[in-house]
Amino acid sequence: MSLEVLKRGLLATVQDLGRKGYGKYGISSSGAMDSYACSLANWLAGNDGGEALLEITWSGFSIRFLRDTLASITGADLAPESSGISVPMWRPVIFRKGSELTFKRPVSGCRSYVAVLGGIDVPEVMGSRSTYMRAGIGGLKGRALQSGDVLQVKHTAFETRCMWSSVWNAEYPFQSVDWSASPRYTYGHPHQIVRVTRGREYGDFSSLAQERLFQDEYIVKPESDRMGYRLKGPQLQLVTPREYVSEGVAVGTVQVPADGQPIILMADRQTLGGYPKIAQVASVDLSRVAQLPPGGSIRFHEISQSESEGLYFEQARKMKLMKSMIDYRLREGFHAAAGFEL
């Protein structure tokens, strides 16, 4: 089973949930920018949440399925189509052999995820198949996907035609279920409230900077990428300019360089940073940040560390429930009840 890349689009890579435990060697975790969408895409395609899949940024990407394939699309709505027919998102979809899937234009959000049953079969590097382009490792030869690339899919004994052939519509290049696992909140909205806790150097910033951080709006700059989201807004100044010793940073750390414009560190971040850290994005809101396009806006909202931890555990509980519901619906095939939300 395999996939052929017809058009490369702006940026498409192979990702999973990232490589863990190598930060002390200077190796970024990488992985899907939107881990929420990554996990759900895999579950809806019948996989564990950490299988390798496609992360598609913006639009113009197109693939061909080289055999009947069970897949799912989550994350940003980039207007996915097959033979001119809109493909539903957040649900299992069976694509016929030879059918094509194209992402036409961004409707909401900026990163889509395509998972296929079995997962994309590329070599593991340090326990992960994620592409880390800055180091040239993982994914397909450590680079973005290009037109003409063929991706292998790990073997699975699952036969979609045998399981659901009774509901196949010969006029369509794909067949989908009548239920979905859509997110409840405004997923992919270009204006987001992002919850943060105070960073290690929060107290080093002026009272005016502290007020601005939570009262003013920040715009995502065009040069933002998988390494970091650069923001434009009111300058955040230290009480007294000073040098900081470089130390470990995490996904979601909000650093402030000398120009006073904050940067949110993302999946391909460096492992050490010497800029003062004014805040840390709550892990449950990282997916919202990952879906903000250039020109999108952020308003930071302060929460306590205990609140951030509570949000994390509540989301983990809901995700576990979601996984159980999806597994049940997949076993039932196409003849299941209406959709559900998380």
mmCIF file of C-alpha atoms in Angstrom:
data_model
loop_
_atom_site.group_PDB
_atom_site.id
_atom_site.type_symbol
_atom_site.label_atom_id
_atom_site.label_comp_id
_atom_site.label_asym_id
_atom_site.label_seq_id
_atom_site.Cartn_x
_atom_site.Cartn_y
_atom_site.Cartn_z
ATOM 1 C CA MET A 1 0.000 0.000 0.000
ATOM 2 C CA SER A 2 1.435 3.433 -0.848
ATOM 3 C CA LEU A 3 0.751 7.069 -1.636
ATOM 4 C CA GLU A 4 2.137 9.198 -4.452
ATOM 5 C CA VAL A 5 2.733 12.922 -4.029
ATOM 6 C CA LEU A 6 1.368 14.738 -7.085
ATOM 7 C CA LYS A 7 1.882 18.351 -5.950
ATOM 8 C CA ARG A 8 4.133 19.418 -3.113
ATOM 9 C CA GLY A 9 2.146 22.489 -2.042
ATOM 10 C CA LEU A 10 3.651 25.081 0.285
ATOM 11 C CA LEU A 11 4.976 22.606 2.869
ATOM 12 C CA ALA A 12 4.134 18.994 3.644
ATOM 13 C CA THR A 13 6.127 16.676 5.900
ATOM 14 C CA VAL A 14 5.865 13.314 7.621
ATOM 15 C CA GLN A 15 5.301 13.768 11.361
ATOM 16 C CA ASP A 16 4.246 11.858 14.458
ATOM 17 C CA LEU A 17 4.102 12.922 18.111
ATOM 18 C CA GLY A 18 7.836 13.667 18.170
ATOM 19 C CA ARG A 19 11.068 12.246 19.520
ATOM 20 C CA LYS A 20 11.424 12.352 23.281
ATOM 21 C CA GLY A 21 14.457 12.373 25.528
ATOM 22 C CA TYR A 22 17.071 13.833 23.184
ATOM 23 C CA GLY A 23 16.886 17.492 24.169
ATOM 24 C CA LYS A 24 20.035 17.122 26.288
ATOM 25 C CA TYR A 25 21.872 16.330 23.053
ATOM 26 C CA GLY A 26 20.489 19.405 21.308
ATOM 27 C CA ILE A 27 17.903 17.449 19.290
ATOM 28 C CA SER A 28 14.485 19.070 19.045
ATOM 29 C CA SER A 29 11.412 16.923 19.660
ATOM 30 C CA SER A 30 9.821 18.079 16.365
ATOM 31 C CA GLY A 31 6.590 16.169 15.699
ATOM 32 C CA ALA A 32 3.154 17.440 14.734
ATOM 33 C CA MET A 33 2.571 21.115 15.468
ATOM 34 C CA ASP A 34 -1.022 20.229 16.385
ATOM 35 C CA SER A 35 -0.767 17.081 18.517
ATOM 36 C CA TYR A 36 -4.536 17.111 19.139
ATOM 37 C CA ALA A 37 -5.343 16.847 15.421
ATOM 38 C CA CYS A 38 -2.514 14.346 14.928
ATOM 39 C CA SER A 39 -3.869 11.973 17.568
ATOM 40 C CA LEU A 40 -7.464 12.187 16.353
ATOM 41 C CA ALA A 41 -6.461 11.666 12.718
ATOM 42 C CA ASN A 42 -4.671 8.475 13.671
ATOM 43 C CA TRP A 43 -7.492 7.192 15.866
ATOM 44 C CA LEU A 44 -10.053 7.837 13.133
ATOM 45 C CA ALA A 45 -7.879 5.904 10.685
ATOM 46 C CA GLY A 46 -7.680 2.937 13.064
ATOM 47 C CA ASN A 47 -4.160 3.611 14.378
ATOM 48 C CA ASP A 48 -2.522 4.382 17.681
ATOM 49 C CA GLY A 49 -2.212 8.129 18.202
ATOM 50 C CA GLY A 50 1.527 8.253 17.516
ATOM 51 C CA GLU A 51 1.720 6.729 14.023
ATOM 52 C CA ALA A 52 3.427 8.731 11.287
ATOM 53 C CA LEU A 53 1.107 10.816 9.120
ATOM 54 C CA LEU A 54 1.163 13.820 6.793
ATOM 55 C CA GLU A 55 1.227 17.393 8.074
ATOM 56 C CA ILE A 56 0.090 19.762 5.305
ATOM 57 C CA THR A 57 0.602 23.502 5.656
ATOM 58 C CA TRP A 58 -1.643 25.942 3.806
ATOM 59 C CA SER A 59 -2.702 24.654 0.357
ATOM 60 C CA GLY A 60 -1.721 23.217 -3.026
ATOM 61 C CA PHE A 61 -0.802 19.723 -1.793
ATOM 62 C CA SER A 62 -2.132 16.702 -3.700
ATOM 63 C CA ILE A 63 -1.679 12.927 -3.373
ATOM 64 C CA ARG A 64 -2.879 9.798 -5.174
ATOM 65 C CA PHE A 65 -3.884 6.623 -3.335
ATOM 66 C CA LEU A 66 -2.282 3.618 -5.015
ATOM 67 C CA ARG A 67 -4.739 1.136 -3.488
ATOM 68 C CA ASP A 68 -7.978 1.240 -1.491
ATOM 69 C CA THR A 69 -7.076 3.104 1.686
ATOM 70 C CA LEU A 70 -8.773 3.909 4.966
ATOM 71 C CA ALA A 71 -7.767 7.466 5.932
ATOM 72 C CA SER A 72 -8.890 10.532 7.851
ATOM 73 C CA ILE A 73 -8.323 14.293 7.659
ATOM 74 C CA THR A 74 -8.250 16.542 10.720
ATOM 75 C CA GLY A 75 -6.863 19.919 11.740
ATOM 76 C CA ALA A 76 -7.270 22.944 9.494
ATOM 77 C CA ASP A 77 -9.982 23.063 6.867
ATOM 78 C CA LEU A 78 -7.949 23.430 3.666
ATOM 79 C CA ALA A 79 -10.916 22.544 1.445
ATOM 80 C CA PRO A 80 -9.964 18.897 0.728
ATOM 81 C CA GLU A 81 -11.439 17.549 -2.514
ATOM 82 C CA SER A 82 -11.378 14.350 -4.535
ATOM 83 C CA SER A 83 -12.540 14.495 -8.164
ATOM 84 C CA GLY A 84 -14.115 17.858 -7.424
ATOM 85 C CA ILE A 85 -16.130 16.463 -4.501
ATOM 86 C CA SER A 86 -15.601 17.903 -1.025
ATOM 87 C CA VAL A 87 -14.101 15.325 1.357
ATOM 88 C CA PRO A 88 -15.521 15.388 4.908
ATOM 89 C CA MET A 89 -13.121 15.919 7.790
ATOM 90 C CA TRP A 90 -12.840 14.492 11.306
ATOM 91 C CA ARG A 91 -14.155 11.073 10.281
ATOM 92 C CA PRO A 92 -12.947 7.828 8.642
ATOM 93 C CA VAL A 93 -12.919 7.905 4.833
ATOM 94 C CA ILE A 94 -12.167 5.066 2.406
ATOM 95 C CA PHE A 95 -10.457 6.219 -0.787
ATOM 96 C CA ARG A 96 -10.586 4.071 -3.929
ATOM 97 C CA LYS A 97 -7.392 2.948 -5.592
ATOM 98 C CA GLY A 98 -6.291 5.677 -8.016
ATOM 99 C CA SER A 99 -8.345 8.458 -6.404
ATOM 100 C CA GLU A 100 -6.662 11.787 -5.675
ATOM 101 C CA LEU A 101 -6.887 14.060 -2.669
ATOM 102 C CA THR A 102 -6.176 17.780 -3.123
ATOM 103 C CA PHE A 103 -6.109 20.641 -0.631
ATOM 104 C CA LYS A 104 -7.452 23.631 -2.521
ATOM 105 C CA ARG A 105 -7.389 26.659 -0.198
ATOM 106 C CA PRO A 106 -7.346 27.591 3.490
ATOM 107 C CA VAL A 107 -10.821 28.043 4.964
ATOM 108 C CA SER A 108 -9.873 27.978 8.641
ATOM 109 C CA GLY A 109 -6.578 27.155 10.318
ATOM 110 C CA CYS A 110 -3.346 26.453 8.458
ATOM 111 C CA ARG A 111 -2.290 22.825 9.123
ATOM 112 C CA SER A 112 -4.171 19.687 8.058
ATOM 113 C CA TYR A 113 -3.309 16.117 9.010
ATOM 114 C CA VAL A 114 -3.865 13.034 6.860
ATOM 115 C CA ALA A 115 -3.550 9.657 8.558
ATOM 116 C CA VAL A 116 -3.812 6.306 6.787
ATOM 117 C CA LEU A 117 -4.463 2.922 8.339
ATOM 118 C CA GLY A 118 -1.126 1.377 9.312
ATOM 119 C CA GLY A 119 0.776 4.678 9.333
ATOM 120 C CA ILE A 120 3.396 6.086 6.954
ATOM 121 C CA ASP A 121 6.365 3.706 6.795
ATOM 122 C CA VAL A 122 9.591 5.709 6.983
ATOM 123 C CA PRO A 123 12.660 4.795 9.080
ATOM 124 C CA GLU A 124 12.660 5.674 12.768
ATOM 125 C CA VAL A 125 15.374 8.100 13.866
ATOM 126 C CA MET A 126 15.897 8.247 17.634
ATOM 127 C CA GLY A 127 12.524 6.637 18.251
ATOM 128 C CA SER A 128 10.468 8.847 15.959
ATOM 129 C CA ARG A 129 9.518 9.182 12.290
ATOM 130 C CA SER A 130 9.056 12.952 12.552
ATOM 131 C CA THR A 131 10.781 15.204 10.045
ATOM 132 C CA TYR A 132 13.259 17.669 11.551
ATOM 133 C CA MET A 133 14.251 19.668 8.486
ATOM 134 C CA ARG A 134 16.837 21.884 10.190
ATOM 135 C CA ALA A 135 18.900 18.795 11.029
ATOM 136 C CA GLY A 136 17.893 16.822 7.926
ATOM 137 C CA ILE A 137 16.669 13.793 9.881
ATOM 138 C CA GLY A 138 13.474 11.755 10.095
ATOM 139 C CA GLY A 139 10.514 11.642 7.731
ATOM 140 C CA LEU A 140 11.438 11.093 4.097
ATOM 141 C CA LYS A 141 15.174 11.815 3.867
ATOM 142 C CA GLY A 142 14.839 14.570 6.443
ATOM 143 C CA ARG A 143 13.109 16.975 4.051
ATOM 144 C CA ALA A 144 9.753 18.313 2.949
ATOM 145 C CA LEU A 145 7.780 16.143 0.537
ATOM 146 C CA GLN A 146 8.245 16.792 -3.186
ATOM 147 C CA SER A 147 6.210 16.016 -6.292
ATOM 148 C CA GLY A 148 6.886 12.437 -7.378
ATOM 149 C CA ASP A 149 7.662 11.088 -3.904
ATOM 150 C CA VAL A 150 6.093 7.706 -3.116
ATOM 151 C CA LEU A 151 5.359 6.923 0.527
ATOM 152 C CA GLN A 152 4.966 3.370 1.742
ATOM 153 C CA VAL A 153 2.316 2.496 4.307
ATOM 154 C CA LYS A 154 2.958 -0.105 6.984
ATOM 155 C CA HIS A 155 1.332 -3.468 6.321
ATOM 156 C CA THR A 156 -2.047 -4.164 7.868
ATOM 157 C CA ALA A 157 -4.387 -7.100 7.532
ATOM 158 C CA PHE A 158 -7.418 -4.792 7.499
ATOM 159 C CA GLU A 159 -9.359 -4.975 4.210
ATOM 160 C CA THR A 160 -11.666 -1.999 3.833
ATOM 161 C CA ARG A 161 -13.517 -3.417 0.824
ATOM 162 C CA CYS A 162 -14.388 -6.597 2.696
ATOM 163 C CA MET A 163 -15.562 -4.747 5.799
ATOM 164 C CA TRP A 164 -17.648 -2.007 4.209
ATOM 165 C CA SER A 165 -18.174 -3.014 0.580
ATOM 166 C CA SER A 166 -21.951 -3.188 1.076
ATOM 167 C CA VAL A 167 -22.158 0.593 1.371
ATOM 168 C CA TRP A 168 -19.789 1.556 -1.467
ATOM 169 C CA ASN A 169 -21.143 4.084 -3.961
ATOM 170 C CA ALA A 170 -19.583 3.388 -7.356
ATOM 171 C CA GLU A 171 -20.036 7.031 -8.439
ATOM 172 C CA TYR A 172 -17.773 8.399 -5.696
ATOM 173 C CA PRO A 173 -13.954 8.190 -5.397
ATOM 174 C CA PHE A 174 -14.372 7.801 -1.623
ATOM 175 C CA GLN A 175 -16.844 6.666 1.004
ATOM 176 C CA SER A 176 -17.205 8.113 4.500
ATOM 177 C CA VAL A 177 -19.089 7.332 7.672
ATOM 178 C CA ASP A 178 -22.075 9.382 8.821
ATOM 179 C CA TRP A 179 -20.477 10.370 12.139
ATOM 180 C CA SER A 180 -17.599 12.660 13.064
ATOM 181 C CA ALA A 181 -15.396 13.562 16.022
ATOM 182 C CA SER A 182 -15.349 17.335 15.641
ATOM 183 C CA PRO A 183 -13.777 19.612 18.266
ATOM 184 C CA ARG A 184 -16.252 21.610 20.320
ATOM 185 C CA TYR A 185 -14.319 24.889 20.478
ATOM 186 C CA THR A 186 -13.632 27.337 17.626
ATOM 187 C CA TYR A 187 -10.915 25.244 16.039
ATOM 188 C CA GLY A 188 -8.717 27.112 13.582
ATOM 189 C CA HIS A 189 -10.271 30.528 14.290
ATOM 190 C CA PRO A 190 -7.846 33.347 13.279
ATOM 191 C CA HIS A 191 -8.323 35.126 16.632
ATOM 192 C CA GLN A 192 -7.521 33.104 19.737
ATOM 193 C CA ILE A 193 -7.451 33.542 23.495
ATOM 194 C CA VAL A 194 -4.328 31.672 24.606
ATOM 195 C CA ARG A 195 -3.910 30.721 28.259
ATOM 196 C CA VAL A 196 -0.448 31.101 29.787
ATOM 197 C CA THR A 197 1.324 30.822 33.115
ATOM 198 C CA ARG A 198 4.014 33.241 34.220
ATOM 199 C CA GLY A 199 7.477 32.491 32.892
ATOM 200 C CA ARG A 200 10.716 32.201 34.839
ATOM 201 C CA GLU A 201 11.706 35.833 34.161
ATOM 202 C CA TYR A 202 8.221 37.367 34.332
ATOM 203 C CA GLY A 203 9.265 39.467 37.324
ATOM 204 C CA ASP A 204 12.174 40.985 35.378
ATOM 205 C CA PHE A 205 9.769 42.804 33.056
ATOM 206 C CA SER A 206 8.369 46.249 33.791
ATOM 207 C CA SER A 207 4.880 46.599 35.237
ATOM 208 C CA LEU A 208 3.825 48.192 31.945
ATOM 209 C CA ALA A 209 5.101 45.167 30.002
ATOM 210 C CA GLN A 210 3.244 42.814 32.347
ATOM 211 C CA GLU A 211 0.025 44.766 31.789
ATOM 212 C CA ARG A 212 0.493 44.856 28.019
ATOM 213 C CA LEU A 213 1.047 41.121 27.824
ATOM 214 C CA PHE A 214 -2.459 40.423 29.101
ATOM 215 C CA GLN A 215 -4.330 43.489 27.845
ATOM 216 C CA ASP A 216 -3.134 43.970 24.281
ATOM 217 C CA GLU A 217 -3.419 41.967 21.066
ATOM 218 C CA TYR A 218 -0.468 40.374 19.271
ATOM 219 C CA ILE A 219 -0.412 39.549 15.564
ATOM 220 C CA VAL A 220 1.299 36.475 14.050
ATOM 221 C CA LYS A 221 4.056 37.676 11.694
ATOM 222 C CA PRO A 222 4.591 36.106 8.221
ATOM 223 C CA GLU A 223 8.074 34.796 9.143
ATOM 224 C CA SER A 224 6.574 32.477 11.769
ATOM 225 C CA ASP A 225 7.337 28.790 11.174
ATOM 226 C CA ARG A 226 7.614 25.390 12.855
ATOM 227 C CA MET A 227 10.460 26.694 15.013
ATOM 228 C CA GLY A 228 8.630 29.674 16.465
ATOM 229 C CA TYR A 229 5.693 32.036 16.117
ATOM 230 C CA ARG A 230 6.958 35.607 15.937
ATOM 231 C CA LEU A 231 4.435 38.124 17.217
ATOM 232 C CA LYS A 232 3.968 41.834 16.593
ATOM 233 C CA GLY A 233 2.460 44.105 19.202
ATOM 234 C CA PRO A 234 3.332 46.428 22.084
ATOM 235 C CA GLN A 235 6.986 46.118 23.112
ATOM 236 C CA LEU A 236 7.702 44.197 26.288
ATOM 237 C CA GLN A 237 10.663 45.766 28.086
ATOM 238 C CA LEU A 238 12.737 44.611 31.031
ATOM 239 C CA VAL A 239 13.046 46.795 34.119
ATOM 240 C CA THR A 240 16.814 46.746 33.565
ATOM 241 C CA PRO A 241 18.461 45.350 30.402
ATOM 242 C CA ARG A 242 20.660 42.375 31.227
ATOM 243 C CA GLU A 243 22.233 39.218 29.809
ATOM 244 C CA TYR A 244 20.836 35.778 30.618
ATOM 245 C CA VAL A 245 22.572 32.423 30.734
ATOM 246 C CA SER A 246 21.144 30.025 28.132
ATOM 247 C CA GLU A 247 18.995 27.290 29.625
ATOM 248 C CA GLY A 248 16.464 24.709 28.533
ATOM 249 C CA VAL A 249 13.267 25.830 26.821
ATOM 250 C CA ALA A 250 10.053 23.980 26.017
ATOM 251 C CA VAL A 251 7.348 23.999 23.385
ATOM 252 C CA GLY A 252 5.116 26.943 24.235
ATOM 253 C CA THR A 253 7.794 29.008 25.983
ATOM 254 C CA VAL A 254 7.230 32.720 25.261
ATOM 255 C CA GLN A 255 10.635 34.391 24.883
ATOM 256 C CA VAL A 256 11.238 38.112 24.432
ATOM 257 C CA PRO A 257 14.351 39.158 22.467
ATOM 258 C CA ALA A 258 15.924 42.620 22.582
ATOM 259 C CA ASP A 259 13.327 44.170 20.236
ATOM 260 C CA GLY A 260 10.607 43.487 22.810
ATOM 261 C CA GLN A 261 8.470 41.402 20.406
ATOM 262 C CA PRO A 262 7.535 37.976 21.874
ATOM 263 C CA ILE A 263 8.233 34.631 20.203
ATOM 264 C CA ILE A 264 6.278 31.453 21.031
ATOM 265 C CA LEU A 265 8.589 28.458 20.638
ATOM 266 C CA MET A 266 7.028 25.618 18.648
ATOM 267 C CA ALA A 267 7.758 22.008 17.641
ATOM 268 C CA ASP A 268 11.128 22.577 15.917
ATOM 269 C CA ARG A 269 12.396 24.984 18.577
ATOM 270 C CA GLN A 270 15.996 25.070 19.730
ATOM 271 C CA THR A 271 16.610 23.185 22.981
ATOM 272 C CA LEU A 272 18.392 26.086 24.739
ATOM 273 C CA GLY A 273 17.516 29.770 24.862
ATOM 274 C CA GLY A 274 19.068 32.883 26.348
ATOM 275 C CA TYR A 275 16.184 35.327 25.975
ATOM 276 C CA PRO A 276 14.053 36.105 29.037
ATOM 277 C CA LYS A 277 10.925 33.968 29.320
ATOM 278 C CA ILE A 278 7.862 35.997 30.169
ATOM 279 C CA ALA A 279 5.257 33.223 29.892
ATOM 280 C CA GLN A 280 4.521 29.575 29.099
ATOM 281 C CA VAL A 281 1.559 28.565 26.949
ATOM 282 C CA ALA A 282 -0.686 25.968 28.589
ATOM 283 C CA SER A 283 -0.195 22.660 26.760
ATOM 284 C CA VAL A 284 -3.929 22.392 25.997
ATOM 285 C CA ASP A 285 -3.743 25.610 23.951
ATOM 286 C CA LEU A 286 -0.684 24.733 21.847
ATOM 287 C CA SER A 287 -2.886 23.275 19.101
ATOM 288 C CA ARG A 288 -4.809 26.555 18.878
ATOM 289 C CA VAL A 289 -1.538 28.434 18.424
ATOM 290 C CA ALA A 290 -0.357 25.929 15.785
ATOM 291 C CA GLN A 291 -3.445 26.640 13.672
ATOM 292 C CA LEU A 292 -3.038 30.434 13.663
ATOM 293 C CA PRO A 293 -2.153 31.744 10.182
ATOM 294 C CA PRO A 294 0.042 34.786 9.491
ATOM 295 C CA GLY A 295 -2.054 37.812 10.366
ATOM 296 C CA GLY A 296 -3.981 35.887 13.004
ATOM 297 C CA SER A 297 -4.165 37.400 16.457
ATOM 298 C CA ILE A 298 -3.533 36.274 20.024
ATOM 299 C CA ARG A 299 -4.670 37.624 23.343
ATOM 300 C CA PHE A 300 -2.889 36.089 26.311
ATOM 301 C CA HIS A 301 -4.895 35.166 29.385
ATOM 302 C CA GLU A 302 -3.094 34.410 32.643
ATOM 303 C CA ILE A 303 -3.878 31.264 34.596
ATOM 304 C CA SER A 304 -2.137 29.591 37.521
ATOM 305 C CA GLN A 305 0.102 26.553 37.308
ATOM 306 C CA SER A 306 -2.522 24.448 39.070
ATOM 307 C CA GLU A 307 -5.176 25.606 36.579
ATOM 308 C CA SER A 308 -2.897 24.670 33.680
ATOM 309 C CA GLU A 309 -2.339 21.214 35.157
ATOM 310 C CA GLY A 310 -6.069 20.801 35.727
ATOM 311 C CA LEU A 311 -6.800 21.671 32.097
ATOM 312 C CA TYR A 312 -4.210 19.117 30.975
ATOM 313 C CA PHE A 313 -5.692 16.289 33.036
ATOM 314 C CA GLU A 314 -9.239 17.173 31.956
ATOM 315 C CA GLN A 315 -8.222 17.092 28.294
ATOM 316 C CA ALA A 316 -6.439 13.760 28.836
ATOM 317 C CA ARG A 317 -9.640 12.355 30.345
ATOM 318 C CA LYS A 318 -11.724 13.563 27.397
ATOM 319 C CA MET A 319 -9.202 12.243 24.884
ATOM 320 C CA LYS A 320 -9.277 8.811 26.510
ATOM 321 C CA LEU A 321 -13.061 8.810 26.269
ATOM 322 C CA MET A 322 -12.860 9.965 22.651
ATOM 323 C CA LYS A 323 -10.465 7.131 21.793
ATOM 324 C CA SER A 324 -12.873 4.561 23.268
ATOM 325 C CA MET A 325 -15.819 5.998 21.338
ATOM 326 C CA ILE A 326 -13.895 6.034 18.051
ATOM 327 C CA ASP A 327 -12.719 2.443 18.545
ATOM 328 C CA TYR A 328 -16.298 1.356 19.146
ATOM 329 C CA ARG A 329 -17.607 3.190 16.088
ATOM 330 C CA LEU A 330 -14.878 1.724 13.864
ATOM 331 C CA ARG A 331 -15.793 -1.782 14.954
ATOM 332 C CA GLU A 332 -19.394 -0.983 14.014
ATOM 333 C CA GLY A 333 -18.302 0.088 10.523
ATOM 334 C CA PHE A 334 -20.447 2.570 8.616
ATOM 335 C CA HIS A 335 -23.658 1.657 10.426
ATOM 336 C CA ALA A 336 -23.192 3.793 13.543
ATOM 337 C CA ALA A 337 -25.080 6.593 15.264
ATOM 338 C CA ALA A 338 -24.675 10.322 14.740
ATOM 339 C CA GLY A 339 -21.535 12.355 15.459
ATOM 340 C CA PHE A 340 -20.041 13.419 18.760
ATOM 341 C CA GLU A 341 -17.820 16.223 19.978
ATOM 342 C CA LEU A 342 -14.834 16.766 22.254
#
